[in-house]
mmCIF file of C-alpha atoms in Angstrom:
data_model
loop_
_atom_site.group_PDB
_atom_site.id
_atom_site.type_symbol
_atom_site.label_atom_id
_atom_site.label_comp_id
_atom_site.label_asym_id
_atom_site.label_seq_id
_atom_site.Cartn_x
_atom_site.Cartn_y
_atom_site.Cartn_z
ATOM 1 C CA UNK A 1 36.762 -103.716 65.224
ATOM 2 C CA UNK A 2 36.388 -104.808 61.314
ATOM 3 C CA UNK A 3 34.589 -102.286 59.416
ATOM 4 C CA UNK A 4 34.264 -100.810 56.169
ATOM 5 C CA UNK A 5 34.883 -97.168 54.877
ATOM 6 C CA UNK A 6 34.594 -95.249 52.093
ATOM 7 C CA UNK A 7 37.706 -92.303 51.844
ATOM 8 C CA UNK A 8 36.965 -90.962 48.707
ATOM 9 C CA UNK A 9 35.479 -91.545 45.405
ATOM 10 C CA UNK A 10 35.982 -95.343 44.171
ATOM 11 C CA UNK A 11 37.982 -95.872 47.444
ATOM 12 C CA UNK A 12 36.911 -98.347 49.585
ATOM 13 C CA UNK A 13 38.744 -100.082 52.532
ATOM 14 C CA UNK A 14 38.781 -102.303 55.550
ATOM 15 C CA UNK A 15 39.661 -100.479 58.883
ATOM 16 C CA UNK A 16 40.340 -101.251 62.271
ATOM 17 C CA UNK A 17 38.378 -99.055 64.596
ATOM 18 C CA UNK A 18 37.499 -99.435 68.520
ATOM 19 C CA UNK A 19 34.930 -101.327 69.745
ATOM 20 C CA UNK A 20 31.637 -98.850 70.270
ATOM 21 C CA UNK A 21 30.764 -97.706 74.047
ATOM 22 C CA UNK A 22 27.118 -98.526 75.165
ATOM 23 C CA UNK A 23 25.148 -95.892 77.081
ATOM 24 C CA UNK A 24 22.547 -96.653 79.833
ATOM 25 C CA UNK A 25 19.953 -95.642 77.435
ATOM 26 C CA UNK A 26 21.193 -97.833 74.364
ATOM 27 C CA UNK A 27 21.589 -101.597 73.020
ATOM 28 C CA UNK A 28 24.762 -103.124 71.847
ATOM 29 C CA UNK A 29 24.444 -104.650 68.354
ATOM 30 C CA UNK A 30 26.071 -107.520 66.812
ATOM 31 C CA UNK A 31 26.003 -106.838 62.995
ATOM 32 C CA UNK A 32 25.112 -110.287 60.863
ATOM 33 C CA UNK A 33 24.178 -108.800 57.514
ATOM 34 C CA UNK A 34 24.564 -105.122 56.427
ATOM 35 C CA UNK A 35 23.471 -103.960 52.802
ATOM 36 C CA UNK A 36 24.683 -101.836 49.959
ATOM 37 C CA UNK A 37 21.916 -99.454 48.763
ATOM 38 C CA UNK A 38 21.839 -96.917 45.786
ATOM 39 C CA UNK A 39 23.160 -94.119 48.363
ATOM 40 C CA UNK A 40 25.904 -96.299 49.215
ATOM 41 C CA UNK A 41 26.545 -96.647 45.245
ATOM 42 C CA UNK A 42 26.125 -92.978 44.570
ATOM 43 C CA UNK A 43 28.688 -92.278 47.513
ATOM 44 C CA UNK A 44 31.375 -94.699 45.963
ATOM 45 C CA UNK A 45 30.952 -93.121 42.770
ATOM 46 C CA UNK A 46 31.593 -89.874 44.310
ATOM 47 C CA UNK A 47 27.301 -88.614 43.207
ATOM 48 C CA UNK A 48 25.866 -88.388 46.709
ATOM 49 C CA UNK A 49 26.006 -84.468 47.954
ATOM 50 C CA UNK A 50 24.450 -85.301 51.107
ATOM 51 C CA UNK A 51 27.102 -87.740 52.472
ATOM 52 C CA UNK A 52 30.266 -86.864 54.331
ATOM 53 C CA UNK A 53 33.486 -88.497 53.796
ATOM 54 C CA UNK A 54 35.270 -90.528 54.797
ATOM 55 C CA UNK A 55 32.114 -92.363 55.518
ATOM 56 C CA UNK A 56 31.364 -95.520 57.085
ATOM 57 C CA UNK A 57 28.358 -96.639 55.008
ATOM 58 C CA UNK A 58 25.696 -99.064 55.622
ATOM 59 C CA UNK A 59 22.047 -98.458 57.274
ATOM 60 C CA UNK A 60 20.429 -101.732 55.951
ATOM 61 C CA UNK A 61 20.332 -104.205 58.626
ATOM 62 C CA UNK A 62 20.283 -107.255 60.050
ATOM 63 C CA UNK A 63 21.889 -107.803 63.462
ATOM 64 C CA UNK A 64 21.497 -109.476 66.953
ATOM 65 C CA UNK A 65 21.254 -108.296 70.479
ATOM 66 C CA UNK A 66 24.416 -108.421 72.339
ATOM 67 C CA UNK A 67 24.243 -105.892 75.405
ATOM 68 C CA UNK A 68 21.316 -103.514 76.792
ATOM 69 C CA UNK A 69 22.124 -100.650 79.188
ATOM 70 C CA UNK A 70 20.290 -100.035 82.191
ATOM 71 C CA UNK A 71 17.278 -98.056 80.682
ATOM 72 C CA UNK A 72 16.529 -99.909 78.275
ATOM 73 C CA UNK A 73 12.612 -101.611 77.807
ATOM 74 C CA UNK A 74 12.572 -105.536 79.208
ATOM 75 C CA UNK A 75 11.200 -106.087 75.726
ATOM 76 C CA UNK A 76 14.833 -105.883 74.095
ATOM 77 C CA UNK A 77 16.769 -108.811 75.145
ATOM 78 C CA UNK A 78 20.093 -109.748 74.640
ATOM 79 C CA UNK A 79 19.993 -113.087 71.776
ATOM 80 C CA UNK A 80 16.817 -111.065 69.816
ATOM 81 C CA UNK A 81 17.261 -110.802 66.031
ATOM 82 C CA UNK A 82 16.540 -107.140 65.345
ATOM 83 C CA UNK A 83 16.801 -104.521 62.620
ATOM 84 C CA UNK A 84 17.432 -100.912 63.118
ATOM 85 C CA UNK A 85 15.658 -97.256 62.170
ATOM 86 C CA UNK A 86 18.858 -95.647 61.197
ATOM 87 C CA UNK A 87 17.558 -92.390 61.043
ATOM 88 C CA UNK A 88 17.713 -89.518 63.650
ATOM 89 C CA UNK A 89 14.748 -86.827 64.528
ATOM 90 C CA UNK A 90 15.116 -83.727 66.353
ATOM 91 C CA UNK A 91 11.808 -83.159 68.132
ATOM 92 C CA UNK A 92 11.725 -79.706 67.347
ATOM 93 C CA UNK A 93 11.503 -78.840 63.307
ATOM 94 C CA UNK A 94 8.297 -78.546 61.567
ATOM 95 C CA UNK A 95 8.444 -82.296 60.296
ATOM 96 C CA UNK A 96 8.965 -83.540 63.924
ATOM 97 C CA UNK A 97 6.013 -80.906 65.395
ATOM 98 C CA UNK A 98 3.574 -82.213 62.818
ATOM 99 C CA UNK A 99 4.650 -86.153 63.991
ATOM 100 C CA UNK A 100 6.712 -86.760 60.341
ATOM 101 C CA UNK A 101 9.682 -87.655 61.753
ATOM 102 C CA UNK A 102 10.995 -89.602 59.076
ATOM 103 C CA UNK A 103 11.115 -85.860 57.403
ATOM 104 C CA UNK A 104 13.210 -84.145 59.978
ATOM 105 C CA UNK A 105 15.193 -81.035 58.482
ATOM 106 C CA UNK A 106 18.068 -82.244 60.605
ATOM 107 C CA UNK A 107 17.639 -86.135 60.181
ATOM 108 C CA UNK A 108 21.604 -87.895 60.199
ATOM 109 C CA UNK A 109 21.182 -91.160 58.157
ATOM 110 C CA UNK A 110 23.265 -93.918 59.274
ATOM 111 C CA UNK A 111 26.066 -94.576 56.651
ATOM 112 C CA UNK A 112 25.438 -90.515 55.222
ATOM 113 C CA UNK A 113 25.275 -87.931 56.946
ATOM 114 C CA UNK A 114 27.220 -90.153 60.132
ATOM 115 C CA UNK A 115 28.863 -93.239 59.850
ATOM 116 C CA UNK A 116 27.082 -96.440 59.272
ATOM 117 C CA UNK A 117 26.548 -99.711 60.035
ATOM 118 C CA UNK A 118 29.146 -101.547 58.021
ATOM 119 C CA UNK A 119 30.903 -102.406 61.093
ATOM 120 C CA UNK A 120 31.116 -105.729 63.510
ATOM 121 C CA UNK A 121 29.175 -103.764 66.284
ATOM 122 C CA UNK A 122 26.875 -100.818 66.516
ATOM 123 C CA UNK A 123 25.319 -99.585 69.768
ATOM 124 C CA UNK A 124 22.124 -97.517 69.412
ATOM 125 C CA UNK A 125 19.788 -95.911 71.343
ATOM 126 C CA UNK A 126 16.991 -98.462 72.244
ATOM 127 C CA UNK A 127 14.571 -96.446 70.533
ATOM 128 C CA UNK A 128 15.512 -96.952 67.190
ATOM 129 C CA UNK A 129 15.857 -101.174 67.422
ATOM 130 C CA UNK A 130 13.260 -102.585 66.244
ATOM 131 C CA UNK A 131 12.376 -106.372 67.354
ATOM 132 C CA UNK A 132 12.041 -108.695 64.086
ATOM 133 C CA UNK A 133 10.572 -111.624 65.365
ATOM 134 C CA UNK A 134 11.102 -115.252 63.840
ATOM 135 C CA UNK A 135 12.696 -113.083 60.727
ATOM 136 C CA UNK A 136 16.361 -114.249 60.021
ATOM 137 C CA UNK A 137 19.431 -111.520 60.287
ATOM 138 C CA UNK A 138 19.785 -112.165 56.597
ATOM 139 C CA UNK A 139 16.038 -111.063 55.706
ATOM 140 C CA UNK A 140 16.229 -108.169 58.133
ATOM 141 C CA UNK A 141 18.817 -106.954 56.001
ATOM 142 C CA UNK A 142 16.166 -106.101 53.262
ATOM 143 C CA UNK A 143 13.200 -104.482 55.735
ATOM 144 C CA UNK A 144 14.895 -100.632 55.770
ATOM 145 C CA UNK A 145 14.484 -100.767 52.004
ATOM 146 C CA UNK A 146 11.294 -102.305 51.514
ATOM 147 C CA UNK A 147 9.914 -100.128 54.100
ATOM 148 C CA UNK A 148 10.735 -97.175 51.953
ATOM 149 C CA UNK A 149 8.492 -98.434 48.775
ATOM 150 C CA UNK A 150 5.859 -99.128 51.746
ATOM 151 C CA UNK A 151 5.819 -95.239 53.061
ATOM 152 C CA UNK A 152 5.464 -94.168 49.105
ATOM 153 C CA UNK A 153 2.126 -96.018 49.200
ATOM 154 C CA UNK A 154 1.459 -94.281 52.261
ATOM 155 C CA UNK A 155 2.011 -91.188 50.817
ATOM 156 C CA UNK A 156 -0.168 -91.662 47.777
ATOM 157 C CA UNK A 157 -2.878 -92.984 49.414
ATOM 158 C CA UNK A 158 -3.505 -95.644 47.721
ATOM 159 C CA UNK A 159 -6.787 -97.917 47.069
ATOM 160 C CA UNK A 160 -8.593 -100.724 45.879
ATOM 161 C CA UNK A 161 -9.990 -98.309 43.175
ATOM 162 C CA UNK A 162 -6.658 -96.678 42.161
ATOM 163 C CA UNK A 163 -4.294 -97.972 39.583
ATOM 164 C CA UNK A 164 -0.635 -97.347 40.193
ATOM 165 C CA UNK A 165 2.454 -97.028 38.565
ATOM 166 C CA UNK A 166 5.978 -97.884 40.018
ATOM 167 C CA UNK A 167 8.277 -96.785 37.897
ATOM 168 C CA UNK A 168 11.964 -98.458 38.987
ATOM 169 C CA UNK A 169 11.843 -102.093 40.182
ATOM 170 C CA UNK A 170 14.707 -101.687 42.425
ATOM 171 C CA UNK A 171 14.734 -103.161 46.406
ATOM 172 C CA UNK A 172 12.663 -99.512 47.025
ATOM 173 C CA UNK A 173 10.331 -99.979 43.475
ATOM 174 C CA UNK A 174 9.741 -103.455 44.420
ATOM 175 C CA UNK A 175 8.409 -102.411 47.795
ATOM 176 C CA UNK A 176 5.825 -99.824 46.134
ATOM 177 C CA UNK A 177 4.404 -102.547 44.119
ATOM 178 C CA UNK A 178 3.781 -105.060 47.580
ATOM 179 C CA UNK A 179 2.083 -102.662 49.426
ATOM 180 C CA UNK A 180 0.253 -101.325 46.577
ATOM 181 C CA UNK A 181 -1.013 -104.830 45.423
ATOM 182 C CA UNK A 182 -1.310 -105.581 49.101
ATOM 183 C CA UNK A 183 -3.589 -102.772 49.208
ATOM 184 C CA UNK A 184 -6.328 -103.608 46.219
ATOM 185 C CA UNK A 185 -4.597 -101.583 43.935
ATOM 186 C CA UNK A 186 -4.306 -102.963 40.094
ATOM 187 C CA UNK A 187 -0.186 -102.447 39.767
ATOM 188 C CA UNK A 188 1.575 -101.334 36.947
ATOM 189 C CA UNK A 189 5.639 -102.064 36.981
ATOM 190 C CA UNK A 190 7.550 -99.977 34.826
ATOM 191 C CA UNK A 191 11.428 -100.914 34.120
ATOM 192 C CA UNK A 192 14.555 -101.461 31.415
ATOM 193 C CA UNK A 193 15.140 -104.686 32.922
ATOM 194 C CA UNK A 194 13.229 -107.892 32.053
ATOM 195 C CA UNK A 195 14.560 -109.769 35.028
ATOM 196 C CA UNK A 196 13.252 -107.351 37.559
ATOM 197 C CA UNK A 197 9.995 -106.951 35.752
ATOM 198 C CA UNK A 198 9.371 -110.915 35.704
ATOM 199 C CA UNK A 199 9.792 -110.676 39.834
ATOM 200 C CA UNK A 200 7.838 -107.584 39.894
ATOM 201 C CA UNK A 201 5.364 -109.842 38.527
ATOM 202 C CA UNK A 202 5.191 -112.297 40.911
ATOM 203 C CA UNK A 203 5.700 -109.892 43.839
ATOM 204 C CA UNK A 204 2.268 -108.373 42.974
ATOM 205 C CA UNK A 205 2.454 -106.148 39.556
ATOM 206 C CA UNK A 206 -0.841 -106.779 37.099
ATOM 207 C CA UNK A 207 1.056 -105.532 34.727
ATOM 208 C CA UNK A 208 4.757 -104.830 33.131
ATOM 209 C CA UNK A 209 6.070 -101.862 30.886
ATOM 210 C CA UNK A 210 10.105 -102.344 29.782
ATOM 211 C CA UNK A 211 10.062 -98.373 29.134
ATOM 212 C CA UNK A 212 13.144 -99.286 26.702
ATOM 213 C CA UNK A 213 11.419 -101.732 24.285
ATOM 214 C CA UNK A 214 7.103 -99.822 24.896
ATOM 215 C CA UNK A 215 5.273 -97.205 23.709
ATOM 216 C CA UNK A 216 5.211 -96.509 27.480
ATOM 217 C CA UNK A 217 1.904 -93.693 26.913
ATOM 218 C CA UNK A 218 0.295 -96.188 24.914
ATOM 219 C CA UNK A 219 0.106 -98.991 27.155
ATOM 220 C CA UNK A 220 -0.820 -96.673 30.028
ATOM 221 C CA UNK A 221 -3.753 -95.899 28.426
ATOM 222 C CA UNK A 222 -5.015 -99.238 27.087
ATOM 223 C CA UNK A 223 -4.557 -100.256 30.576
ATOM 224 C CA UNK A 224 -6.691 -97.564 32.166
ATOM 225 C CA UNK A 225 -9.241 -97.221 29.487
ATOM 226 C CA UNK A 226 -8.107 -93.826 28.230
ATOM 227 C CA UNK A 227 -7.920 -91.968 31.650
ATOM 228 C CA UNK A 228 -4.357 -92.685 32.757
ATOM 229 C CA UNK A 229 -3.097 -93.888 36.001
ATOM 230 C CA UNK A 230 -4.865 -92.854 39.128
ATOM 231 C CA UNK A 231 -1.178 -93.152 41.081
ATOM 232 C CA UNK A 232 2.408 -92.787 40.124
ATOM 233 C CA UNK A 233 5.396 -93.608 41.893
ATOM 234 C CA UNK A 234 8.616 -92.432 40.842
ATOM 235 C CA UNK A 235 11.860 -94.936 42.329
ATOM 236 C CA UNK A 236 14.496 -94.239 39.918
ATOM 237 C CA UNK A 237 15.575 -90.195 40.474
ATOM 238 C CA UNK A 238 16.460 -89.274 36.334
ATOM 239 C CA UNK A 239 14.549 -86.368 34.085
ATOM 240 C CA UNK A 240 12.806 -88.584 32.176
ATOM 241 C CA UNK A 241 11.279 -90.867 34.624
ATOM 242 C CA UNK A 242 10.537 -87.280 36.310
ATOM 243 C CA UNK A 243 9.088 -85.981 33.668
ATOM 244 C CA UNK A 244 7.162 -89.172 32.430
ATOM 245 C CA UNK A 245 5.314 -89.637 36.104
ATOM 246 C CA UNK A 246 3.568 -85.991 35.285
ATOM 247 C CA UNK A 247 3.027 -86.375 31.698
ATOM 248 C CA UNK A 248 1.133 -89.771 31.845
ATOM 249 C CA UNK A 249 -0.634 -89.285 35.201
ATOM 250 C CA UNK A 250 -4.245 -89.198 35.064
ATOM 251 C CA UNK A 251 -6.011 -85.918 35.459
ATOM 252 C CA UNK A 252 -6.421 -85.036 39.346
ATOM 253 C CA UNK A 253 -3.746 -87.719 40.044
ATOM 254 C CA UNK A 254 -1.276 -88.205 42.436
ATOM 255 C CA UNK A 255 2.632 -88.178 42.009
ATOM 256 C CA UNK A 256 4.695 -89.283 44.801
ATOM 257 C CA UNK A 257 8.544 -88.858 44.359
ATOM 258 C CA UNK A 258 11.120 -90.506 46.095
ATOM 259 C CA UNK A 259 14.537 -90.785 43.596
ATOM 260 C CA UNK A 260 16.636 -87.623 43.921
ATOM 261 C CA UNK A 261 16.875 -86.703 39.979
ATOM 262 C CA UNK A 262 20.682 -85.783 39.541
ATOM 263 C CA UNK A 263 20.355 -82.602 37.508
ATOM 264 C CA UNK A 264 17.448 -80.302 36.957
ATOM 265 C CA UNK A 265 14.029 -81.221 35.570
ATOM 266 C CA UNK A 266 12.309 -79.538 33.172
ATOM 267 C CA UNK A 267 8.358 -79.849 33.081
ATOM 268 C CA UNK A 268 5.837 -78.776 31.330
ATOM 269 C CA UNK A 269 4.011 -76.684 34.736
ATOM 270 C CA UNK A 270 0.991 -76.368 32.187
ATOM 271 C CA UNK A 271 -0.124 -80.283 33.455
ATOM 272 C CA UNK A 272 0.198 -79.525 37.177
ATOM 273 C CA UNK A 273 -2.769 -76.529 37.542
ATOM 274 C CA UNK A 274 -4.808 -78.233 34.448
ATOM 275 C CA UNK A 275 -4.328 -81.533 35.531
ATOM 276 C CA UNK A 276 -4.886 -80.353 39.756
ATOM 277 C CA UNK A 277 -2.255 -82.626 40.464
ATOM 278 C CA UNK A 278 -1.029 -83.735 43.874
ATOM 279 C CA UNK A 279 2.929 -84.157 43.752
ATOM 280 C CA UNK A 280 4.297 -85.744 47.016
ATOM 281 C CA UNK A 281 7.675 -86.095 47.864
ATOM 282 C CA UNK A 282 8.698 -89.142 49.354
ATOM 283 C CA UNK A 283 11.464 -90.036 52.065
ATOM 284 C CA UNK A 284 12.168 -92.831 54.464
ATOM 285 C CA UNK A 285 10.107 -94.314 56.721
ATOM 286 C CA UNK A 286 7.861 -94.342 59.456
ATOM 287 C CA UNK A 287 7.836 -96.773 62.478
ATOM 288 C CA UNK A 288 4.303 -98.054 61.239
ATOM 289 C CA UNK A 289 6.341 -98.657 57.329
ATOM 290 C CA UNK A 290 9.168 -101.054 59.277
ATOM 291 C CA UNK A 291 5.917 -102.836 60.903
ATOM 292 C CA UNK A 292 4.147 -103.809 57.866
ATOM 293 C CA UNK A 293 7.438 -104.945 56.106
ATOM 294 C CA UNK A 294 8.276 -107.338 58.959
ATOM 295 C CA UNK A 295 4.905 -108.063 58.716
ATOM 296 C CA UNK A 296 4.499 -109.335 54.867
ATOM 297 C CA UNK A 297 7.860 -110.425 54.878
ATOM 298 C CA UNK A 298 6.988 -113.450 58.144
ATOM 299 C CA UNK A 299 4.395 -114.676 55.683
ATOM 300 C CA UNK A 300 6.941 -116.337 53.712
ATOM 301 C CA UNK A 301 5.812 -115.351 50.449
ATOM 302 C CA UNK A 302 8.516 -113.080 49.312
ATOM 303 C CA UNK A 303 11.329 -114.160 47.375
ATOM 304 C CA UNK A 304 14.023 -113.513 49.159
ATOM 305 C CA UNK A 305 16.495 -115.104 47.690
ATOM 306 C CA UNK A 306 15.771 -113.585 44.865
ATOM 307 C CA UNK A 307 16.491 -109.603 46.074
ATOM 308 C CA UNK A 308 20.052 -110.630 47.628
ATOM 309 C CA UNK A 309 22.281 -110.850 44.340
ATOM 310 C CA UNK A 310 25.526 -110.825 46.461
ATOM 311 C CA UNK A 311 26.703 -111.872 49.410
ATOM 312 C CA UNK A 312 29.903 -111.181 50.236
ATOM 313 C CA UNK A 313 32.657 -110.713 53.701
ATOM 314 C CA UNK A 314 34.206 -107.265 54.442
ATOM 315 C CA UNK A 315 36.961 -107.788 52.274
ATOM 316 C CA UNK A 316 35.247 -108.713 49.270
ATOM 317 C CA UNK A 317 33.141 -105.728 49.738
ATOM 318 C CA UNK A 318 34.889 -103.024 47.259
ATOM 319 C CA UNK A 319 34.793 -105.694 44.491
ATOM 320 C CA UNK A 320 31.410 -106.372 44.445
ATOM 321 C CA UNK A 321 30.675 -102.306 44.530
ATOM 322 C CA UNK A 322 33.029 -102.275 41.373
ATOM 323 C CA UNK A 323 30.848 -104.737 39.590
ATOM 324 C CA UNK A 324 27.447 -103.107 40.462
ATOM 325 C CA UNK A 325 29.201 -99.846 39.802
ATOM 326 C CA UNK A 326 29.349 -100.928 36.211
ATOM 327 C CA UNK A 327 26.178 -102.944 36.433
ATOM 328 C CA UNK A 328 24.050 -101.446 38.343
ATOM 329 C CA UNK A 329 20.469 -102.358 36.705
ATOM 330 C CA UNK A 330 21.375 -105.866 37.193
ATOM 331 C CA UNK A 331 21.466 -105.815 40.671
ATOM 332 C CA UNK A 332 18.900 -105.711 44.139
ATOM 333 C CA UNK A 333 20.561 -105.648 46.774
ATOM 334 C CA UNK A 334 24.688 -107.173 47.789
ATOM 335 C CA UNK A 335 24.976 -108.033 51.227
ATOM 336 C CA UNK A 336 28.245 -107.789 53.815
ATOM 337 C CA UNK A 337 27.985 -110.422 56.131
ATOM 338 C CA UNK A 338 30.172 -109.776 59.782
#
């Protein structure tokens, strides 16, 4: 079968692989659309410390069930449109013991620590296959990144009396915008790209801030009547945005970190204490987050076409990745169609 492989930084090619053998507890999937995410871009650039190369990338999946093993429950049938929970969990570490399997100490994500979904067929344990109702496979490829944003909102314990700032309006950040708005919060979207900010407003943000053009501190003080935001969700992973989150959040506020900063970050730690902050990490997503995103997308209010920047064939994937690397701020999602 055809697959896409990143063999070393800046080298991506189409390879031929043997089709997977399905076990009794597994489901065989035909990939329809697989999305490139930020971790795949970092892998291609050589900046992903968690990846094991060579690797077949991809974990944002829209697929169809081809075949099921004899021990698979009746709810999963050939012909169904599904997405995939791409994370593993060991069942034995502290995270798993506490029921937070998304943060398993020994997690191996498809396309990062193990070969991923950028191929024609994939066999997975049935527990990792998520029925997607009436959604199209193309739309299904957006579920996983949005679920990461949904999970961050759960970690922040957002309510309807909160002002929530989402820093970074990529796919994950958009998920955080949507979920915060669904919970009734006043949402402020912050980014450096006006087009992304305009879309964030359509998807539920009440206010937008272009952090390259505006005085962020002054705008947030204005919006919050001088208090500062109750919640800041960091969905970029950079030194300035991490520092912005700690500096701008209100006293007794919550900061939730999704993005990995690629270098060390220096903080005025007095703010941690003086403000009595809750600083929380947010990793991956729970099954309930996947279900919540599917429920949202089934409503038909999400501007799916505007979230998909490009759809390419496997042979065009490297060119698309090169273009993304040259202008990362202009891309939401690139989908590979198999």
